[in-house]
Amino acid sequence: MLLMRVCIVGAGFSGAIIARHLAQKGHEVVLLDERPHAGGNCHTERDAATGIMVHRYGPHIFHTADQRAWDYINQFGKFRPYVNRVKAISQGRVYTLPVNLLTINQFFGKTLSPKEARTFIESKADKSIKNPQNFEEQALSMIGPDLYRAFFHGYTCKQWGMEPTELPASILKRLPLRFNYDDNYFNHPYQGMPEDGYTAIIENILKHDRIEVRLGTSFEAVAEEFDHVFYTGPIDRYFGFRLGRLGYRTLDFERIEDEGDYQGTAVINYCDQSVPFTRISEHKHFAPWEADKFSRTVCFREYSRLAGEQDIPYYPIRQVHEKRMLESYIELARTEKKISFLGRLGTYRYLDMDVTISEALAACDRIDQLVAAGEAI
Ligand code: FAD
């Protein structure tokens, strides 16, 4: 077998998994990340002032139905059981999300049974909308104007910086509406939080004699030749933005430090448009097994805005013109030799961690097939 010297750009899950696989197959791997730490956007670290494990780029909860992704990640760190239960503040009152029987009963001041609630919500839904064309129409056709205004309209405007009428209907199809008291945000059979944080897991994936990790190093600054590059950074950046910039939302985090318990739970969404931030995350509640150890607490107040050139790209916006631009970048990528684009930035898609892991493992399978067939990667 021909052994290669490969470069991997990005120390998130995508880059780390490919790096490990290639190293195990005998290839020499140089993995770069321009940040001073591994972990990509899932990076966790102990807060210097309080010792609390913080999710530096926003809260990350691992959840999956994918057995392979779950088995894979569990090889590299211990997971503690964790159930994501989100609260929402709307018009001065606190509710539970996703919209469930408690939310419906509290919001409308009722004591409906599951069947009664279903009939009640159906009576609120806008039946004149037969074929929803956008997020707002989808919401109105499912839950009617009251719940839509209270929980979705303002939050969506803040999160995406545009009216829900400008967003695709498909976004809301994924949001669950429950007619029981289940307030577990996710439906997946596996859900958890890594005991030592995500960065420790990614560092463990990268622990291999044939992987050289260079942090604080951007790909653009490296002049060496490699047999192949796996690039998990932004695809438009790789091509020097020559076809334009793909749009992203970025996040600003305002740190709050306090004594004891600030909000009593990990995440509270703020649904009203009059409140400028989207949510507050209180990090010690992501690690309930150690929360009592800390007398102080750290929260991040999260603001969303359009990413400027120097900002961290978080959520791909993916409007019609951006999807077209992405297709042109993909065409361009096909003409390049010895490079593969992966991950959330390399493919310009929102990917949960389990999907990221699953796609990286599938890429490893594909590499093996090509190598076995004697073809170029
Ligand atoms: P990244 O983690 O972004 O890694 C890419 C790395 O490449 C970065 O470290 C970057 O510094 C580096 N890089 C880029 N360009 C260059 C370059 N030119 N040179 C050197 N280095 C470069 N998923 C869940 O499953 N559950 C959650 O609760 C969840 N919450 C999220 C919350 C937020 C706010 C966001 C934005 C995402 C969330 N996700 C969540 C998704 C999760 O963050 C992604 O699945 C994951 O980060 C994707 O990993 P990746 O390796 O593809 O990319």
Short mmCIF file of N, CA, C and O in Angstrom, two decimals, residues 61 63 111 119 125-126 161 195 209 255 294 318 334 370:
data_model
loop_
_atom_site.label_atom_id
_atom_site.label_comp_id
_atom_site.label_asym_id
_atom_site.label_seq_id
_atom_site.Cartn_x
_atom_site.Cartn_y
_atom_site.Cartn_z
N ILE A 61 -24.92 19.62 23.26
CA ILE A 61 -25.47 18.40 23.89
C ILE A 61 -25.39 17.28 22.87
O ILE A 61 -25.88 17.42 21.74
N HIS A 63 -26.50 14.01 21.19
CA HIS A 63 -27.70 13.16 21.10
C HIS A 63 -27.68 12.47 19.75
O HIS A 63 -27.30 13.06 18.74
N THR A 111 -56.47 22.89 31.42
CA THR A 111 -56.00 21.59 31.95
C THR A 111 -56.42 20.50 30.97
O THR A 111 -57.14 19.57 31.31
N THR A 119 -57.10 18.36 19.70
CA THR A 119 -58.28 18.95 19.05
C THR A 119 -58.22 20.48 19.16
O THR A 119 -58.52 21.21 18.21
N ALA A 125 -55.10 26.00 14.40
CA ALA A 125 -54.27 25.98 13.19
C ALA A 125 -55.00 26.65 12.02
O ALA A 125 -56.22 26.55 11.92
N ASP A 126 -54.23 27.32 11.19
CA ASP A 126 -54.82 28.02 10.04
C ASP A 126 -55.01 27.03 8.90
O ASP A 126 -54.07 26.67 8.19
N GLY A 161 -32.11 36.97 11.85
CA GLY A 161 -32.02 38.35 11.35
C GLY A 161 -32.95 38.60 10.18
O GLY A 161 -32.66 39.47 9.36
N GLU A 195 -17.92 13.56 30.36
CA GLU A 195 -17.51 13.90 31.74
C GLU A 195 -16.39 14.93 31.76
O GLU A 195 -16.38 15.84 32.58
N ASP A 209 0.89 8.23 17.48
CA ASP A 209 2.28 8.56 17.13
C ASP A 209 2.43 9.18 15.75
O ASP A 209 3.39 9.91 15.49
N ARG A 255 -20.47 37.40 28.95
CA ARG A 255 -20.25 36.56 30.14
C ARG A 255 -20.92 37.17 31.37
O ARG A 255 -20.80 38.37 31.62
N PHE A 294 -19.13 24.00 42.82
CA PHE A 294 -18.76 25.38 42.52
C PHE A 294 -19.68 26.36 43.25
O PHE A 294 -20.90 26.30 43.12
N ARG A 318 -27.68 29.81 4.07
CA ARG A 318 -28.21 28.95 3.01
C ARG A 318 -29.46 29.50 2.34
O ARG A 318 -30.46 28.78 2.18
N ARG A 334 -14.28 20.27 -7.61
CA ARG A 334 -14.12 19.05 -8.42
C ARG A 334 -12.93 19.15 -9.37
O ARG A 334 -12.37 18.14 -9.78
N LEU A 370 -11.19 3.26 -1.89
CA LEU A 370 -10.35 3.78 -2.99
C LEU A 370 -8.95 3.19 -2.91
O LEU A 370 -8.38 2.79 -3.92
#
